């Protein structure tokens, strides 16, 4: 409700002594009613001048000019004798702008949305515009029932306070998301692709189930890219509509799509006009192999690889253009990559905008080009993807503009920052270590420098842990990650572990990219002090007694990591493999060489229903270098390798005490299919899984076996005994699992039955793990 504000224009404009047929002349201008504004300022907006004829048209133009200034609430122009009298009513001055009733959006945010500012003139038009801006801010936060009533409180000296009274209303949720035209992928699978979620039981824990028009636009692009990456090159979105039911205060979102047919690659060729570039050599860089399912992502990565390779060979202006030929009958797309010399255009300037916290160099280092370099669109797109992957920014947009010359171009990088710090409280349960809780403070963009810092404190019924980690992703200005880690972990005795283990140590590592983001080499130096103890030594295996006391391990190692997964959090396609070796003996007490390998393959078995298959295999070997291994040096069975058995539940064991000794070799293989639990709302995040596991641990160090087989061997108290299951003897299990992808984190329960086992093995039917973050 506006108070004391007159209409924008008067109903009539009296002009004395003039008509359309005659023009009047005045000798002077008189300004009345002004208090803060100088008469000369008012006169400057008039089109009427003393000594010059004027008519009704001049009066209209002068009125429009004065009202357009926003300085006046009312204006009238009259002639009195030879004088033109301009009577004005000045708009009041705003002394204060305030908001009442707002809880979901802060005052600072709302002040940034309104045009009316303190010590500015109050106008009806600006207030009405501010009301709409505030309502729009609430709509974008999912509150379409919000109302805003502006009130003006008069003060002395023609000053006012402007108060926006806000009723935020209930959040407007998304009642239903519907897809029309999809036959290749189910509604549930497509709902996993988009960010918008339907309202449900967990709505109070998330905000993505409220309607946001910007999110709807982003969802369309996510769906489009999803289909393009699965081979549907003709896919298009016909419409994306959000209908508001005002009575129920909910939205109904409908995507109407046309999927088209799925394509595979036909012939793939590379042609170039660059004299010294070998097309055959470049073909090895391609990700698009004939017969494979077409993927826009693989085409994009192939363009990047070809562009970078040509640049390394001295062709800074090389330009790669893919040409696609579709065979609609056979549903193939043949690709020819043309590599030629592009126009000689240079990057004149890179403008970074919107980074209030992040240092500018953190953004610039994600570019493979700098100011003065040859401009290349492919490298610009790659930098945009890298900046988005940092997760420092809510939005990243890179555009170009013409430079100061035809061969110059300006690159504009617009970013919108988002919070990068996290304070997490976790609680979970593990069948091996009981209840576990932790507090974690982490920052992905420490002091705006792009560094990662994490401090963690964990406590449990049988564990304690303290950890501090720091990572500099660009050490010495290069794409080399430097990581530092210090920790202390205390593991008490449990049903699965017959001794206490206290470890204090740290590590320093370097991560080097070998081929873009897919292949990395990690180098690490570790040193830790480990103490093994037990309250009741009399019932402990002689082999474990030999490992008693403190032991310092100093080692160097490396790990090769190959990763083509489509997502690190929820992979559905791709391959992940590691190969690593660790050499202990650079000082300290331990002397050994350890080699491990692990590989995982992900594939959507039934994409239309979201069924994902996972194959995993791994193994390792460790042997002492002139010194016997301790029990804690050797490999122990972990329940993630082979479900259905307790941790340390298989492998070489002291037959007398039942203690697990571990082994110098291990292998494991797993096959699993994960699927949404049909019939339940997808929004619950419940998934089922069926699996079968294979694994073995064998060949304990001969010195440890000798400790067991000798009476009071190695300082122990046990009589001579024997070691069971020391040879290669695989175990097999099968079962099913239930996973809940909660807003706090994944929680999973597995039920497994041993199908092949040995005497003395410790089985475990039920296993649960996971945690929450809030």
XYZ file of C-alpha atoms in Angstrom:
774
model
C 0.000 0.000 0.000
C 1.531 3.309 -1.087
C 0.885 6.279 1.188
C 1.122 9.934 0.228
C 2.236 9.277 -3.358
C 0.329 11.124 -6.051
C -0.540 9.727 -9.494
C 2.289 9.713 -11.955
C 0.621 12.189 -14.379
C -2.108 14.772 -13.746
C -5.482 14.211 -15.399
C -5.214 17.494 -17.317
C -2.590 20.094 -18.107
C -3.942 23.639 -18.018
C -2.268 25.931 -20.547
C -3.487 29.514 -20.513
C -3.680 31.751 -23.518
C -2.543 29.242 -26.125
C -4.193 27.100 -28.724
C -3.055 24.897 -31.525
C -3.520 27.798 -33.882
C -1.312 30.244 -31.980
C 1.993 30.125 -30.098
C 2.828 32.029 -26.903
C 6.029 33.716 -25.811
C 7.167 34.103 -22.191
C 9.802 36.386 -20.712
C 10.811 34.271 -17.712
C 10.404 30.896 -15.937
C 9.362 30.653 -12.292
C 9.863 27.422 -10.321
C 7.768 26.865 -7.232
C 7.535 24.055 -4.645
C 11.143 22.940 -4.842
C 13.084 22.490 -1.615
C 16.166 20.400 -2.425
C 16.379 20.783 -6.180
C 17.747 23.973 -7.667
C 15.475 25.992 -10.043
C 18.152 25.848 -12.706
C 17.975 22.053 -12.588
C 14.223 22.153 -13.201
C 14.630 24.651 -16.060
C 17.259 22.467 -17.709
C 14.630 19.786 -18.407
C 12.201 22.224 -20.079
C 11.965 22.517 -23.839
C 10.462 26.018 -23.373
C 12.787 29.012 -23.338
C 12.064 32.730 -22.625
C 11.664 34.773 -25.809
C 10.824 31.734 -27.923
C 7.350 30.721 -29.047
C 5.915 27.520 -27.534
C 2.765 25.472 -27.858
C 0.959 22.467 -26.306
C 3.496 20.038 -27.730
C 6.303 21.809 -25.855
C 4.281 21.623 -22.636
C 3.838 17.851 -23.079
C 7.518 17.305 -23.797
C 8.550 19.322 -20.758
C 6.195 17.407 -18.487
C 7.464 14.077 -19.749
C 11.073 15.147 -19.262
C 10.462 16.283 -15.682
C 8.562 13.131 -14.695
C 11.237 10.960 -16.324
C 13.846 12.305 -13.911
C 12.164 10.452 -11.034
C 12.660 13.520 -8.860
C 9.073 14.672 -8.713
C 5.835 13.276 -7.397
C 3.730 15.857 -9.286
C 4.384 18.604 -11.839
C 2.132 21.278 -13.374
C 2.958 24.042 -15.872
C 0.876 27.244 -16.097
C 1.310 30.659 -17.651
C 0.798 33.702 -15.472
C 1.182 36.900 -17.483
C 4.554 36.824 -19.175
C 5.886 34.158 -16.804
C 5.761 30.374 -17.100
C 5.145 28.926 -13.637
C 6.405 25.384 -13.057
C 4.954 23.960 -9.831
C 6.606 20.787 -8.534
C 6.101 18.395 -5.650
C 9.379 16.670 -4.959
C 9.462 12.943 -4.307
C 10.439 12.195 -0.723
C 13.948 11.102 0.130
C 14.300 7.500 1.374
C 16.102 7.481 4.713
C 15.798 3.743 5.359
C 14.838 0.555 3.471
C 13.912 -2.426 5.624
C 12.258 -5.836 5.357
C 9.929 -7.550 7.790
C 8.786 -11.160 7.874
C 11.662 -12.569 5.825
C 13.362 -15.666 7.250
C 14.309 -17.733 4.194
C 16.055 -14.893 2.346
C 18.397 -12.535 4.168
C 18.132 -8.743 4.238
C 21.416 -8.479 2.350
C 20.097 -10.615 -0.503
C 16.847 -8.667 -0.733
C 18.649 -5.311 -0.682
C 20.593 -6.483 -3.701
C 17.330 -7.272 -5.493
C 15.573 -3.904 -5.014
C 16.266 -0.683 -6.925
C 15.229 1.687 -4.130
C 18.238 2.543 -2.023
C 18.740 4.699 1.023
C 19.270 8.439 0.259
C 17.552 8.052 -3.115
C 14.251 9.479 -4.331
C 11.118 7.419 -3.741
C 8.990 6.753 -6.826
C 5.928 4.634 -7.344
C 7.455 2.935 -10.376
C 10.576 1.831 -8.491
C 8.570 0.538 -5.532
C 6.311 -1.497 -7.813
C 9.381 -2.856 -9.590
C 10.962 -3.736 -6.221
C 7.881 -5.688 -5.187
C 8.148 -7.785 -8.352
C 11.878 -8.324 -7.824
C 11.297 -9.564 -4.272
C 8.530 -11.893 -5.450
C 10.833 -13.194 -8.174
C 13.530 -13.914 -5.579
C 11.031 -15.959 -3.593
C 9.801 -17.770 -6.687
C 13.364 -18.798 -7.458
C 13.627 -20.212 -3.952
C 10.418 -22.188 -4.566
C 7.866 -19.993 -2.759
C 5.157 -18.960 -5.176
C 2.682 -18.009 -2.469
C 4.870 -15.243 -1.121
C 3.277 -11.793 -0.887
C 4.893 -8.383 -0.461
C 3.210 -5.186 0.768
C 5.256 -1.974 0.672
C 4.553 0.590 3.371
C 5.809 4.159 3.627
C 6.386 5.814 6.987
C 6.609 9.609 6.747
C 9.392 11.446 8.549
C 10.228 15.142 8.807
C 11.918 17.183 6.044
C 10.103 15.223 3.306
C 11.855 11.994 4.234
C 10.310 8.510 4.459
C 11.139 4.996 5.587
C 10.247 2.262 3.091
C 9.258 -1.055 4.691
C 8.493 -4.208 2.692
C 6.215 -6.461 4.724
C 6.734 -10.013 3.475
C 4.645 -13.138 3.933
C 6.936 -15.883 2.642
C 4.217 -18.529 2.372
C 4.761 -22.263 2.075
C 7.324 -23.699 -0.275
C 5.852 -24.632 -3.657
C 6.865 -28.210 -4.317
C 6.997 -30.353 -7.452
C 4.127 -32.811 -7.116
C 4.859 -34.852 -10.198
C 7.454 -35.104 -12.989
C 6.193 -36.713 -16.188
C 7.981 -37.678 -19.388
C 6.068 -38.077 -22.635
C 7.581 -39.802 -25.658
C 10.260 -41.861 -23.883
C 10.406 -45.553 -24.762
C 14.145 -46.298 -24.480
C 14.502 -45.079 -20.895
C 11.971 -45.268 -18.107
C 10.621 -42.235 -16.272
C 12.571 -43.312 -13.199
C 15.851 -43.474 -15.121
C 15.330 -39.998 -16.566
C 14.418 -38.636 -13.137
C 17.865 -39.761 -11.990
C 19.409 -37.601 -14.718
C 17.757 -34.299 -13.807
C 18.319 -32.256 -10.654
C 14.663 -31.443 -9.952
C 13.040 -33.920 -7.573
C 9.453 -34.712 -6.689
C 8.171 -33.817 -3.250
C 8.016 -36.732 -0.858
C 8.826 -38.019 2.587
C 12.302 -36.484 2.570
C 11.330 -33.066 1.272
C 12.271 -31.393 4.532
C 15.891 -32.451 3.959
C 16.409 -31.003 0.476
C 15.544 -28.040 -1.718
C 15.615 -29.582 -5.188
C 11.947 -30.585 -4.937
C 10.863 -26.937 -5.083
C 10.331 -25.461 -8.510
C 13.117 -23.322 -9.966
C 12.866 -22.119 -13.589
C 16.654 -21.970 -13.911
C 16.908 -25.558 -12.710
C 14.283 -26.569 -15.264
C 16.428 -25.058 -18.037
C 19.482 -26.888 -16.714
C 17.483 -30.131 -16.556
C 16.688 -29.876 -20.250
C 20.376 -29.670 -21.068
C 21.117 -32.623 -18.778
C 18.491 -34.742 -20.549
C 19.780 -33.669 -23.952
C 23.378 -34.563 -23.088
C 22.260 -37.855 -21.560
C 20.631 -38.975 -24.816
C 23.488 -37.692 -26.971
C 25.977 -39.659 -24.867
C 23.906 -42.823 -25.277
C 23.846 -42.641 -29.045
C 20.550 -40.844 -29.713
C 21.887 -38.165 -32.024
C 18.422 -37.164 -33.317
C 17.030 -36.555 -29.838
C 15.153 -33.341 -29.201
C 13.033 -31.809 -26.461
C 9.726 -30.669 -27.855
C 8.615 -28.864 -24.696
C 9.269 -28.547 -20.979
C 6.249 -27.191 -19.145
C 5.661 -26.447 -15.468
C 1.983 -26.029 -14.556
C 1.161 -24.378 -11.238
C -1.841 -25.560 -9.259
C -2.443 -22.473 -7.150
C -4.980 -24.124 -4.866
C -2.649 -26.983 -3.943
C 0.497 -24.820 -4.246
C 2.327 -27.459 -6.330
C 3.852 -27.712 -9.780
C 3.379 -30.442 -12.352
C 6.443 -30.669 -14.594
C 6.106 -32.334 -18.002
C 8.896 -33.031 -20.484
C 7.764 -33.935 -23.994
C 10.618 -35.518 -25.929
C 11.395 -37.271 -29.180
C 14.106 -39.900 -28.702
C 14.881 -40.954 -32.243
C 17.043 -43.973 -33.038
C 20.290 -45.067 -31.417
C 23.373 -44.790 -33.624
C 26.728 -46.532 -33.667
C 29.933 -45.295 -35.243
C 30.456 -46.158 -38.879
C 33.727 -45.377 -40.593
C 36.015 -43.083 -38.628
C 38.792 -41.253 -40.429
C 41.285 -38.438 -39.877
C 42.319 -36.108 -42.673
C 44.678 -33.177 -42.459
C 46.130 -30.459 -44.618
C 49.062 -29.983 -42.246
C 52.145 -31.237 -44.037
C 54.112 -32.746 -41.167
C 51.198 -34.267 -39.267
C 50.701 -38.023 -39.703
C 46.965 -38.959 -39.807
C 47.759 -42.522 -38.778
C 49.462 -41.279 -35.627
C 46.487 -39.081 -34.809
C 44.000 -41.949 -35.195
C 45.450 -43.479 -32.042
C 44.171 -40.472 -30.119
C 40.546 -41.091 -31.078
C 37.926 -42.327 -28.623
C 35.367 -43.025 -31.346
C 35.883 -46.590 -32.568
C 33.787 -48.081 -35.417
C 30.969 -50.240 -34.113
C 30.767 -48.590 -30.689
C 27.686 -46.714 -29.590
C 27.818 -43.077 -30.600
C 28.601 -40.656 -27.757
C 28.883 -36.891 -27.989
C 31.242 -36.953 -25.014
C 33.688 -39.233 -26.811
C 33.561 -36.966 -29.877
C 34.329 -33.980 -27.664
C 37.279 -35.742 -26.024
C 38.591 -36.806 -29.440
C 38.489 -33.189 -30.622
C 40.471 -32.119 -27.567
C 43.058 -34.863 -28.026
C 43.590 -34.061 -31.724
C 43.798 -30.313 -31.079
C 46.366 -30.691 -28.295
C 48.460 -33.147 -30.289
C 48.565 -30.849 -33.330
C 49.489 -27.948 -31.057
C 52.362 -29.941 -29.559
C 53.650 -30.521 -33.096
C 53.915 -26.785 -33.657
C 50.507 -25.965 -35.155
C 49.159 -23.509 -32.619
C 46.309 -22.477 -34.895
C 45.265 -25.998 -35.823
C 41.516 -26.368 -36.092
C 39.686 -29.691 -35.933
C 36.289 -29.930 -37.576
C 34.287 -33.167 -37.333
C 32.059 -33.988 -40.262
C 29.302 -36.525 -39.612
C 27.495 -38.585 -42.249
C 24.393 -40.392 -41.075
C 23.164 -43.655 -42.505
C 19.536 -43.650 -41.410
C 18.898 -47.164 -42.708
C 21.783 -48.825 -40.846
C 21.688 -46.271 -37.999
C 25.372 -45.411 -38.167
C 27.263 -42.134 -38.040
C 30.509 -41.986 -39.968
C 32.955 -39.365 -38.748
C 35.780 -37.604 -40.496
C 37.974 -35.311 -38.442
C 39.442 -32.567 -40.633
C 42.565 -30.927 -39.219
C 43.624 -27.730 -40.902
C 45.287 -24.430 -40.215
C 42.723 -22.130 -38.629
C 42.544 -18.361 -38.784
C 45.389 -16.611 -37.014
C 43.432 -15.150 -34.130
C 45.073 -14.366 -30.813
C 43.676 -14.058 -27.321
C 43.938 -10.362 -26.519
C 42.594 -10.540 -23.002
C 40.923 -12.947 -20.579
C 38.467 -11.170 -18.299
C 37.521 -12.935 -15.056
C 34.279 -11.665 -13.547
C 32.196 -12.629 -10.516
C 35.008 -14.151 -8.417
C 34.606 -12.294 -5.148
C 36.524 -14.913 -3.159
C 38.428 -17.154 -5.544
C 41.802 -15.791 -6.609
C 42.012 -14.952 -10.283
C 45.004 -17.203 -10.909
C 43.001 -20.210 -9.665
C 40.642 -19.675 -12.598
C 43.298 -18.792 -15.164
C 45.330 -21.939 -14.526
C 42.466 -24.114 -15.758
C 43.077 -22.762 -19.269
C 45.533 -24.423 -21.633
C 46.034 -21.025 -23.261
C 46.917 -17.555 -21.998
C 46.721 -13.973 -23.198
C 48.738 -13.656 -26.396
C 48.314 -17.334 -27.340
C 46.506 -18.644 -30.376
C 42.756 -18.767 -29.833
C 41.148 -22.197 -29.975
C 37.478 -22.858 -29.253
C 38.076 -26.472 -28.237
C 40.499 -25.411 -25.500
C 38.022 -22.803 -24.280
C 35.317 -25.470 -23.950
C 37.758 -27.719 -22.117
C 38.562 -24.925 -19.637
C 34.854 -24.372 -19.021
C 34.389 -28.048 -18.206
C 37.372 -27.993 -15.852
C 36.035 -24.953 -14.008
C 32.685 -26.636 -13.533
C 34.372 -29.790 -12.237
C 36.092 -27.764 -9.497
C 32.683 -27.308 -7.827
C 33.760 -23.862 -6.633
C 31.090 -22.176 -8.723
C 27.347 -22.475 -9.079
C 27.524 -21.299 -12.692
C 30.350 -20.930 -15.196
C 29.903 -19.242 -18.567
C 32.651 -18.397 -21.053
C 31.879 -16.068 -23.962
C 33.988 -14.251 -26.538
C 33.953 -10.728 -27.937
C 35.805 -8.949 -30.714
C 39.121 -7.453 -29.720
C 40.872 -4.248 -30.703
C 41.809 -5.680 -34.091
C 40.328 -8.257 -36.483
C 42.883 -10.846 -35.358
C 42.260 -10.274 -31.658
C 39.573 -11.810 -29.472
C 38.539 -11.189 -25.870
C 37.527 -14.103 -23.633
C 35.045 -13.293 -20.864
C 34.752 -15.751 -17.978
C 31.683 -15.187 -15.791
C 31.423 -17.248 -12.613
C 28.957 -17.360 -9.749
C 30.569 -18.586 -6.569
C 29.041 -21.008 -4.096
C 30.001 -22.177 -0.590
C 32.930 -24.598 -0.629
C 33.351 -25.276 3.078
C 31.701 -28.050 4.997
C 31.277 -28.920 8.640
C 30.127 -32.509 8.812
C 28.945 -34.676 11.656
C 28.842 -38.352 10.836
C 27.445 -41.382 12.581
C 27.337 -44.893 11.245
C 27.546 -48.539 12.074
C 29.940 -51.210 10.889
C 29.629 -54.858 11.776
C 33.404 -55.021 12.210
C 33.953 -51.909 14.359
C 30.510 -51.164 15.807
C 29.151 -47.657 16.112
C 31.388 -45.040 14.493
C 31.073 -41.262 14.739
C 33.155 -38.485 13.279
C 33.391 -34.727 12.949
C 34.954 -33.351 9.786
C 35.795 -29.789 8.828
C 36.806 -29.411 5.194
C 37.340 -26.602 2.726
C 37.747 -27.218 -1.007
C 38.842 -23.662 -1.815
C 40.956 -22.634 1.159
C 41.389 -18.829 1.285
C 40.284 -18.708 -2.343
C 43.531 -20.425 -3.410
C 41.951 -23.635 -4.677
C 43.607 -25.708 -1.945
C 41.902 -28.540 -0.090
C 42.090 -28.762 3.698
C 40.441 -31.353 5.937
C 40.532 -32.037 9.663
C 38.751 -35.112 11.014
C 38.083 -36.595 14.429
C 36.541 -40.056 14.668
C 35.425 -42.079 17.667
C 33.730 -45.444 17.992
C 33.113 -48.319 20.321
C 36.466 -49.821 19.334
C 38.204 -47.140 17.271
C 39.651 -43.635 17.533
C 41.091 -41.620 14.674
C 42.586 -38.180 14.124
C 43.518 -36.876 10.718
C 44.655 -33.703 8.978
C 45.070 -33.496 5.198
C 46.176 -30.736 2.833
C 46.320 -30.745 -0.970
C 47.795 -28.127 -3.287
C 46.467 -29.058 -6.761
C 48.974 -26.850 -8.631
C 52.324 -27.305 -6.969
C 54.973 -24.856 -8.220
C 52.485 -23.510 -10.750
C 52.149 -26.818 -12.599
C 49.327 -29.323 -12.866
C 50.930 -31.427 -10.146
C 49.053 -32.119 -6.916
C 51.008 -32.007 -3.666
C 49.314 -33.797 -0.769
C 50.233 -33.935 2.908
C 48.563 -36.193 5.457
C 49.132 -36.831 9.176
C 47.048 -39.213 11.250
C 46.674 -41.379 14.314
C 44.380 -44.418 14.373
C 43.709 -46.642 17.360
C 41.873 -49.947 16.823
C 40.812 -51.908 19.856
C 40.165 -55.625 20.247
C 36.919 -56.893 18.702
C 35.366 -60.188 17.722
C 37.139 -59.740 14.369
C 40.521 -58.541 15.661
C 42.351 -60.261 18.526
C 44.800 -57.453 19.286
C 45.021 -53.682 19.656
C 46.658 -51.658 16.901
C 47.892 -48.084 17.422
C 49.250 -46.336 14.322
C 50.670 -42.814 14.074
C 52.070 -41.584 10.803
C 51.951 -39.342 7.809
C 52.609 -39.163 4.114
C 53.604 -36.770 1.361
C 52.581 -37.374 -2.221
C 52.650 -35.969 -5.734
C 49.967 -36.575 -8.359
C 50.926 -36.114 -11.995
C 48.530 -36.314 -14.964
C 49.917 -38.492 -17.737
C 47.022 -38.252 -20.192
C 44.495 -35.522 -19.509
C 42.292 -36.546 -16.617
C 42.170 -40.295 -17.373
C 45.640 -41.508 -16.477
C 47.507 -40.293 -13.406
C 50.679 -41.240 -11.586
C 50.701 -40.823 -7.819
C 54.022 -40.886 -5.961
C 54.003 -41.164 -2.178
C 56.383 -41.404 0.749
C 54.924 -42.851 3.964
C 56.254 -43.198 7.459
C 54.314 -44.562 10.394
C 54.872 -45.960 13.849
C 52.727 -49.005 14.593
C 52.302 -50.685 17.961
C 50.623 -54.059 18.448
C 49.472 -55.066 21.937
C 46.972 -57.201 23.786
C 45.792 -57.376 27.377
C 45.706 -61.193 27.574
C 48.833 -62.429 25.810
C 48.403 -66.010 27.019
C 45.706 -66.813 24.472
C 47.445 -65.179 21.515
C 49.133 -66.965 18.640
C 52.916 -67.113 18.814
C 52.999 -65.504 15.349
C 51.132 -62.470 16.674
C 53.377 -62.349 19.738
C 56.337 -61.987 17.373
C 54.718 -58.850 15.984
C 54.314 -57.289 19.422
C 55.774 -53.903 20.253
C 56.525 -50.868 18.161
C 57.569 -51.019 14.556
C 58.478 -48.082 12.287
C 57.793 -48.390 8.579
C 59.339 -45.983 6.068
C 58.356 -46.564 2.444
C 58.073 -45.069 -1.016
C 55.508 -46.088 -3.572
C 53.636 -45.242 -6.705
C 50.178 -45.875 -8.081
C 48.988 -45.667 -11.662
C 45.300 -44.713 -11.849
C 43.226 -45.093 -15.009
C 39.719 -43.674 -14.715
C 37.091 -43.307 -17.450
C 34.015 -43.452 -15.196
C 31.168 -41.142 -16.082
C 30.787 -40.183 -12.419
C 32.938 -40.678 -9.351
C 29.979 -40.570 -6.982
C 27.509 -42.752 -8.898
C 29.269 -44.436 -11.843
C 27.138 -46.159 -14.448
C 29.613 -46.553 -17.259
C 33.364 -46.665 -17.604
C 36.445 -48.329 -16.211
C 38.574 -47.729 -13.136
C 41.898 -49.469 -12.500
C 44.902 -49.016 -10.220
C 48.317 -50.615 -10.155
C 50.667 -49.807 -7.299
C 53.867 -50.841 -5.633
C 55.320 -49.943 -2.256
C 58.922 -50.447 -1.153
C 59.554 -50.382 2.605
C 63.109 -50.157 3.903
C 64.187 -46.531 3.676
C 65.097 -46.639 7.321
C 62.684 -48.024 9.883
C 62.153 -51.638 10.878
C 60.153 -53.126 7.961
C 61.641 -54.468 4.735
C 59.253 -55.544 2.005
C 57.965 -54.952 -1.527
C 54.209 -54.905 -2.029
C 52.339 -54.986 -5.360
C 48.580 -54.532 -5.726
C 46.162 -54.223 -8.627
C 42.451 -53.425 -8.676
C 40.058 -53.000 -11.599
C 36.360 -52.190 -11.872
C 34.127 -52.040 -14.933
C 30.697 -50.374 -14.921
C 28.013 -50.889 -17.540
C 24.301 -50.164 -17.735
C 22.805 -53.588 -18.405
C 19.263 -52.313 -18.803
C 19.531 -48.554 -19.358
C 15.787 -48.134 -19.643
C 15.369 -49.329 -16.042
C 18.613 -48.066 -14.547
C 20.158 -51.502 -13.912
C 23.941 -51.168 -13.540
C 26.382 -54.063 -13.699
C 29.733 -53.957 -11.914
C 32.642 -56.370 -12.375
C 35.560 -56.035 -9.988
C 38.799 -57.963 -9.682
C 41.992 -57.443 -7.749
C 44.965 -59.048 -6.155
C 48.320 -58.478 -4.560
C 51.629 -59.898 -3.434
C 54.061 -58.904 -0.688
C 57.415 -60.428 0.167
C 60.074 -59.574 2.696
C 63.439 -58.190 1.664
C 65.913 -59.991 3.863
C 63.574 -59.780 6.839
C 60.481 -61.674 7.923
C 57.070 -60.048 7.548
C 54.952 -59.217 10.544
C 51.322 -60.291 10.726
C 50.273 -56.659 10.322
C 52.412 -56.329 7.163
C 50.624 -59.140 5.345
C 47.315 -58.995 3.503
C 44.185 -59.658 5.531
C 40.758 -60.472 4.159
C 38.416 -57.467 4.116
C 34.669 -57.894 4.088
C 34.330 -55.645 1.017
C 36.288 -58.244 -0.994
C 34.303 -61.281 0.033
C 30.930 -60.820 1.673
C 29.576 -63.655 3.766
C 32.799 -63.909 5.760
C 34.025 -61.852 8.714
C 36.960 -59.471 8.291
C 40.074 -61.662 8.656
C 37.621 -64.556 8.367
C 39.549 -66.550 5.742
C 43.166 -67.399 5.008
C 46.044 -68.843 7.044
C 45.118 -69.300 10.709
C 46.706 -70.618 13.892
C 44.792 -73.867 14.457
C 45.247 -73.650 18.236
C 44.181 -70.069 18.941
C 42.157 -69.398 15.791
C 44.043 -66.127 15.162
C 44.273 -64.957 11.552
C 47.841 -64.637 10.260
C 47.185 -63.075 6.862
C 48.997 -64.041 3.696
C 51.524 -62.878 1.144
C 48.999 -63.315 -1.688
C 45.368 -62.422 -2.191
C 42.894 -62.347 -5.083
C 39.253 -61.422 -5.284
C 36.555 -61.020 -7.932
C 33.022 -59.702 -7.674
C 30.029 -59.508 -9.988
C 27.075 -57.339 -9.016
C 23.921 -55.888 -10.515
C 22.306 -52.879 -8.844
C 18.775 -51.761 -9.638
C 16.031 -49.482 -8.314
C 13.550 -51.340 -6.143
C 10.548 -51.482 -8.423
C 7.217 -50.341 -7.071
C 8.745 -47.862 -4.631
C 8.927 -44.117 -5.328
C 12.245 -43.265 -6.928
C 12.569 -40.293 -4.597
C 13.120 -42.616 -1.618
C 16.534 -43.517 -3.046
C 16.194 -47.252 -2.336
C 18.162 -49.675 -4.505
C 18.583 -53.416 -4.503
C 21.570 -55.503 -5.565
C 22.434 -59.128 -6.231
C 26.044 -60.300 -6.178
C 28.458 -63.152 -6.101
C 31.973 -62.904 -4.645
C 35.146 -64.944 -5.021
C 38.298 -64.527 -2.925
C 41.328 -66.107 -1.359
C 44.213 -65.190 0.976
C 47.136 -67.599 1.270
C 50.866 -68.257 1.761
C 51.831 -66.727 5.109
C 55.483 -65.817 5.621
C 57.501 -68.989 6.490
C 58.957 -67.274 9.566
C 55.462 -66.767 10.975
C 54.580 -70.385 10.280
C 57.727 -71.424 12.136
C 56.605 -69.359 15.129
C 53.341 -71.305 15.257
C 54.859 -74.719 14.722
C 57.517 -74.282 17.433
C 56.747 -74.673 21.120
C 56.922 -71.231 22.747
C 58.139 -70.004 19.389
C 59.161 -66.385 18.777
C 58.692 -65.512 22.437
C 55.096 -66.739 22.623
C 53.480 -68.910 25.263
C 51.622 -71.401 23.072
C 52.690 -74.991 22.552
C 53.668 -76.217 19.102
C 50.734 -76.036 16.712
C 49.873 -75.892 13.053
C 48.680 -73.438 10.413
C 45.502 -74.143 8.453
C 44.398 -72.887 5.031
C 47.850 -71.765 4.016
C 47.480 -72.972 0.437
C 45.423 -71.391 -2.325
C 41.824 -72.255 -1.523
C 39.168 -69.940 -2.996
C 35.942 -69.134 -1.193
C 32.708 -68.221 -2.909
C 29.613 -66.455 -1.639
C 26.405 -64.982 -3.030
C 23.675 -62.742 -1.733
C 21.702 -59.563 -2.071
C 21.911 -56.057 -0.701
C 19.757 -53.021 -0.037
C 21.182 -49.514 -0.433
C 19.582 -46.280 0.667
C 20.951 -43.156 -0.973
C 19.853 -40.849 1.814
C 20.260 -37.067 1.778
C 23.009 -37.610 4.347
C 24.963 -40.278 2.508
C 24.691 -43.897 1.313
C 23.834 -46.664 3.770
C 23.981 -50.285 2.675
C 23.057 -53.640 4.173
C 24.194 -56.939 2.628
C 22.944 -60.477 3.230
C 25.378 -63.137 2.026
C 25.658 -66.917 2.155
C 29.012 -68.742 1.844
C 28.809 -71.271 -0.980
C 32.380 -72.548 -0.715
C 34.229 -72.389 2.627
C 36.894 -74.156 4.681
C 36.993 -75.482 8.226
C 37.919 -72.685 10.614
C 36.514 -69.892 8.451
C 34.440 -67.275 10.238
C 31.240 -66.500 8.399
C 29.061 -63.413 8.562
C 25.497 -63.484 7.260
C 24.650 -59.813 7.721
C 26.779 -56.737 7.093
C 25.823 -53.068 7.306
C 27.896 -49.996 6.702
C 27.582 -46.353 5.836
C 26.987 -43.121 7.618
C 25.194 -39.847 7.659
C 26.264 -36.280 7.115
C 24.226 -33.327 8.290
